[in-house]
Short mmCIF file of C-alpha atoms in Angstrom, two decimals:
data_model
loop_
_atom_site.label_atom_id
_atom_site.label_comp_id
_atom_site.label_asym_id
_atom_site.label_seq_id
_atom_site.Cartn_x
_atom_site.Cartn_y
_atom_site.Cartn_z
CA UNK A 459 0.31 9.39 -26.16
CA UNK A 460 -3.21 8.29 -27.08
CA UNK A 461 -3.40 10.89 -29.85
CA UNK A 462 -0.12 9.65 -31.30
CA UNK A 463 -1.49 6.11 -31.61
CA UNK A 464 -4.61 7.13 -33.57
CA UNK A 465 -2.83 6.60 -36.88
CA UNK A 466 -1.77 3.11 -35.86
CA UNK A 467 -5.31 2.25 -34.79
CA UNK A 468 -6.82 3.74 -37.96
CA UNK A 469 -4.47 1.70 -40.14
CA UNK A 470 -5.54 -1.49 -38.34
CA UNK A 471 -9.26 -1.13 -39.15
CA UNK A 472 -11.14 -0.97 -42.47
CA UNK A 473 -11.23 2.41 -44.24
CA UNK A 474 -14.96 2.94 -43.63
CA UNK A 475 -14.43 2.91 -39.84
CA UNK A 476 -13.21 6.18 -38.33
CA UNK A 477 -11.07 6.00 -35.19
CA UNK A 478 -11.24 9.10 -33.02
CA UNK A 479 -9.95 10.33 -29.69
CA UNK A 480 -12.76 10.69 -27.13
CA UNK A 481 -11.33 10.80 -23.63
CA UNK A 482 -7.93 10.50 -21.98
CA UNK A 483 -7.95 9.31 -18.37
CA UNK A 484 -4.19 9.46 -17.94
CA UNK A 485 -4.21 12.87 -16.17
CA UNK A 486 -6.73 11.53 -13.65
CA UNK A 487 -4.68 8.38 -13.06
CA UNK A 488 -1.47 10.42 -12.76
CA UNK A 489 -3.07 12.63 -10.10
CA UNK A 490 -4.36 9.55 -8.29
CA UNK A 491 -0.86 8.04 -8.27
CA UNK A 492 0.46 11.23 -6.69
CA UNK A 493 -2.34 11.19 -4.13
CA UNK A 494 -1.61 7.55 -3.28
CA UNK A 495 2.06 8.38 -2.85
CA UNK A 496 1.21 11.29 -0.54
CA UNK A 497 -1.21 9.11 1.44
CA UNK A 498 1.39 6.40 1.92
CA UNK A 499 4.05 8.90 3.01
CA UNK A 500 1.70 10.57 5.49
CA UNK A 501 0.51 7.18 6.76
CA UNK A 502 4.08 6.02 7.29
CA UNK A 503 5.11 9.24 9.05
CA UNK A 504 2.10 9.49 11.35
CA UNK A 505 2.10 5.78 12.18
CA UNK A 506 5.83 5.86 12.85
CA UNK A 507 5.40 8.93 15.04
CA UNK A 508 2.59 7.26 16.98
CA UNK A 509 4.59 4.07 17.50
CA UNK A 510 7.63 6.05 18.63
CA UNK A 511 5.65 8.26 21.03
CA UNK A 512 3.91 5.34 22.70
CA UNK A 513 6.58 2.64 22.58
CA UNK A 514 9.81 4.69 22.49
CA UNK A 515 11.42 2.04 20.30
CA UNK A 516 13.33 3.10 17.20
CA UNK A 517 13.42 -0.39 15.72
CA UNK A 518 9.64 -0.80 15.88
CA UNK A 519 9.22 2.65 14.39
CA UNK A 520 11.57 1.82 11.54
CA UNK A 521 9.73 -1.43 10.84
CA UNK A 522 6.39 0.36 10.58
CA UNK A 523 7.76 3.20 8.44
CA UNK A 524 9.49 0.84 5.99
CA UNK A 525 6.55 -1.58 5.90
CA UNK A 526 4.13 0.73 4.07
CA UNK A 527 6.20 1.75 1.01
CA UNK A 528 7.65 -1.76 0.75
CA UNK A 529 4.16 -3.29 0.69
CA UNK A 530 3.03 -0.84 -1.99
CA UNK A 531 6.12 -1.58 -4.07
CA UNK A 532 5.49 -5.32 -3.84
CA UNK A 533 1.81 -4.81 -4.73
CA UNK A 534 2.73 -2.80 -7.84
CA UNK A 535 5.31 -5.44 -8.75
CA UNK A 536 2.60 -8.10 -8.38
CA UNK A 537 0.29 -6.11 -10.65
CA UNK A 538 3.05 -5.83 -13.23
CA UNK A 539 3.90 -9.54 -13.06
CA UNK A 540 0.22 -10.43 -13.58
CA UNK A 541 -0.02 -8.08 -16.55
CA UNK A 542 -2.46 -5.72 -14.83
CA UNK A 543 -2.49 -1.99 -15.46
CA UNK A 544 -2.54 0.80 -12.93
CA UNK A 545 -5.95 2.41 -13.25
CA UNK A 546 -8.42 4.05 -10.91
CA UNK A 547 -9.70 0.70 -9.62
CA UNK A 548 -6.27 -0.66 -8.72
CA UNK A 549 -5.26 2.66 -7.20
CA UNK A 550 -8.43 2.68 -5.10
CA UNK A 551 -7.60 -0.80 -3.86
CA UNK A 552 -4.05 0.25 -3.03
CA UNK A 553 -5.31 3.31 -1.15
CA UNK A 554 -7.61 1.10 0.93
CA UNK A 555 -4.74 -1.30 1.52
CA UNK A 556 -2.59 1.52 2.93
CA UNK A 557 -5.21 2.22 5.59
CA UNK A 558 -5.49 -1.44 6.51
CA UNK A 559 -1.72 -1.79 6.52
CA UNK A 560 -1.33 1.11 8.95
CA UNK A 561 -3.82 -0.52 11.33
CA UNK A 562 -2.27 -3.97 10.99
CA UNK A 563 1.26 -2.71 11.56
CA UNK A 564 0.22 -0.77 14.66
CA UNK A 565 -1.63 -3.73 16.20
CA UNK A 566 1.19 -6.17 15.43
CA UNK A 567 3.95 -3.95 16.81
CA UNK A 568 1.99 -3.19 19.98
CA UNK A 569 1.26 -6.89 20.56
CA UNK A 570 4.90 -7.80 20.03
CA UNK A 571 6.01 -5.11 22.48
CA UNK A 572 3.58 -6.43 25.10
CA UNK A 573 5.09 -9.89 24.72
CA UNK A 574 8.61 -8.48 24.93
CA UNK A 575 7.72 -6.71 28.19
CA UNK A 576 7.00 -10.17 29.64
CA UNK A 577 10.69 -10.95 29.09
CA UNK A 578 10.34 -13.20 26.06
CA UNK A 579 12.93 -13.44 23.30
CA UNK A 580 12.15 -11.57 20.09
CA UNK A 581 11.26 -14.65 18.02
CA UNK A 582 9.01 -16.06 20.75
CA UNK A 583 7.38 -12.67 21.32
CA UNK A 584 6.63 -12.30 17.61
CA UNK A 585 5.20 -15.82 17.39
CA UNK A 586 3.00 -15.38 20.47
CA UNK A 587 1.81 -11.90 19.49
CA UNK A 588 0.88 -12.87 15.95
CA UNK A 589 -0.82 -16.04 17.15
CA UNK A 590 -2.84 -14.07 19.74
CA UNK A 591 -3.92 -11.33 17.31
CA UNK A 592 -4.32 -13.29 14.06
CA UNK A 593 -8.02 -14.15 14.39
CA UNK A 594 -9.21 -10.70 15.57
CA UNK A 595 -7.18 -8.98 12.85
CA UNK A 596 -8.49 -11.36 10.21
CA UNK A 597 -12.08 -10.78 11.32
CA UNK A 598 -11.55 -7.00 11.32
CA UNK A 599 -10.74 -7.03 7.62
#
């Protein structure tokens, strides 16, 4: 695609300036997108498996598994709305965010389950669990 646009670029500059193709990073970015996708799928599967093995709750497992791709989709949508491009820097940030998201989801679900074991309603358990873990999770970032 870059090579196809050389004529357009050349026509936009004076004749004594030569526009040439030096380096195309699109294959690197395309590979990185695939790696990020694989990382998010593996993170969702392993985190979901861990939550299911320890908590034996399908709903909590589903929440964790859906949380990761949904967060990535919203992040990419946010990048698009802000006019940002997907490059190696943004992909690196998204890859780091997947790791943090896996940790955050695990801690939140476990805290909510502990509150539910005390016999609290779901909404109260969520409120208490998030309130109790908010500061430590914020400081861990």
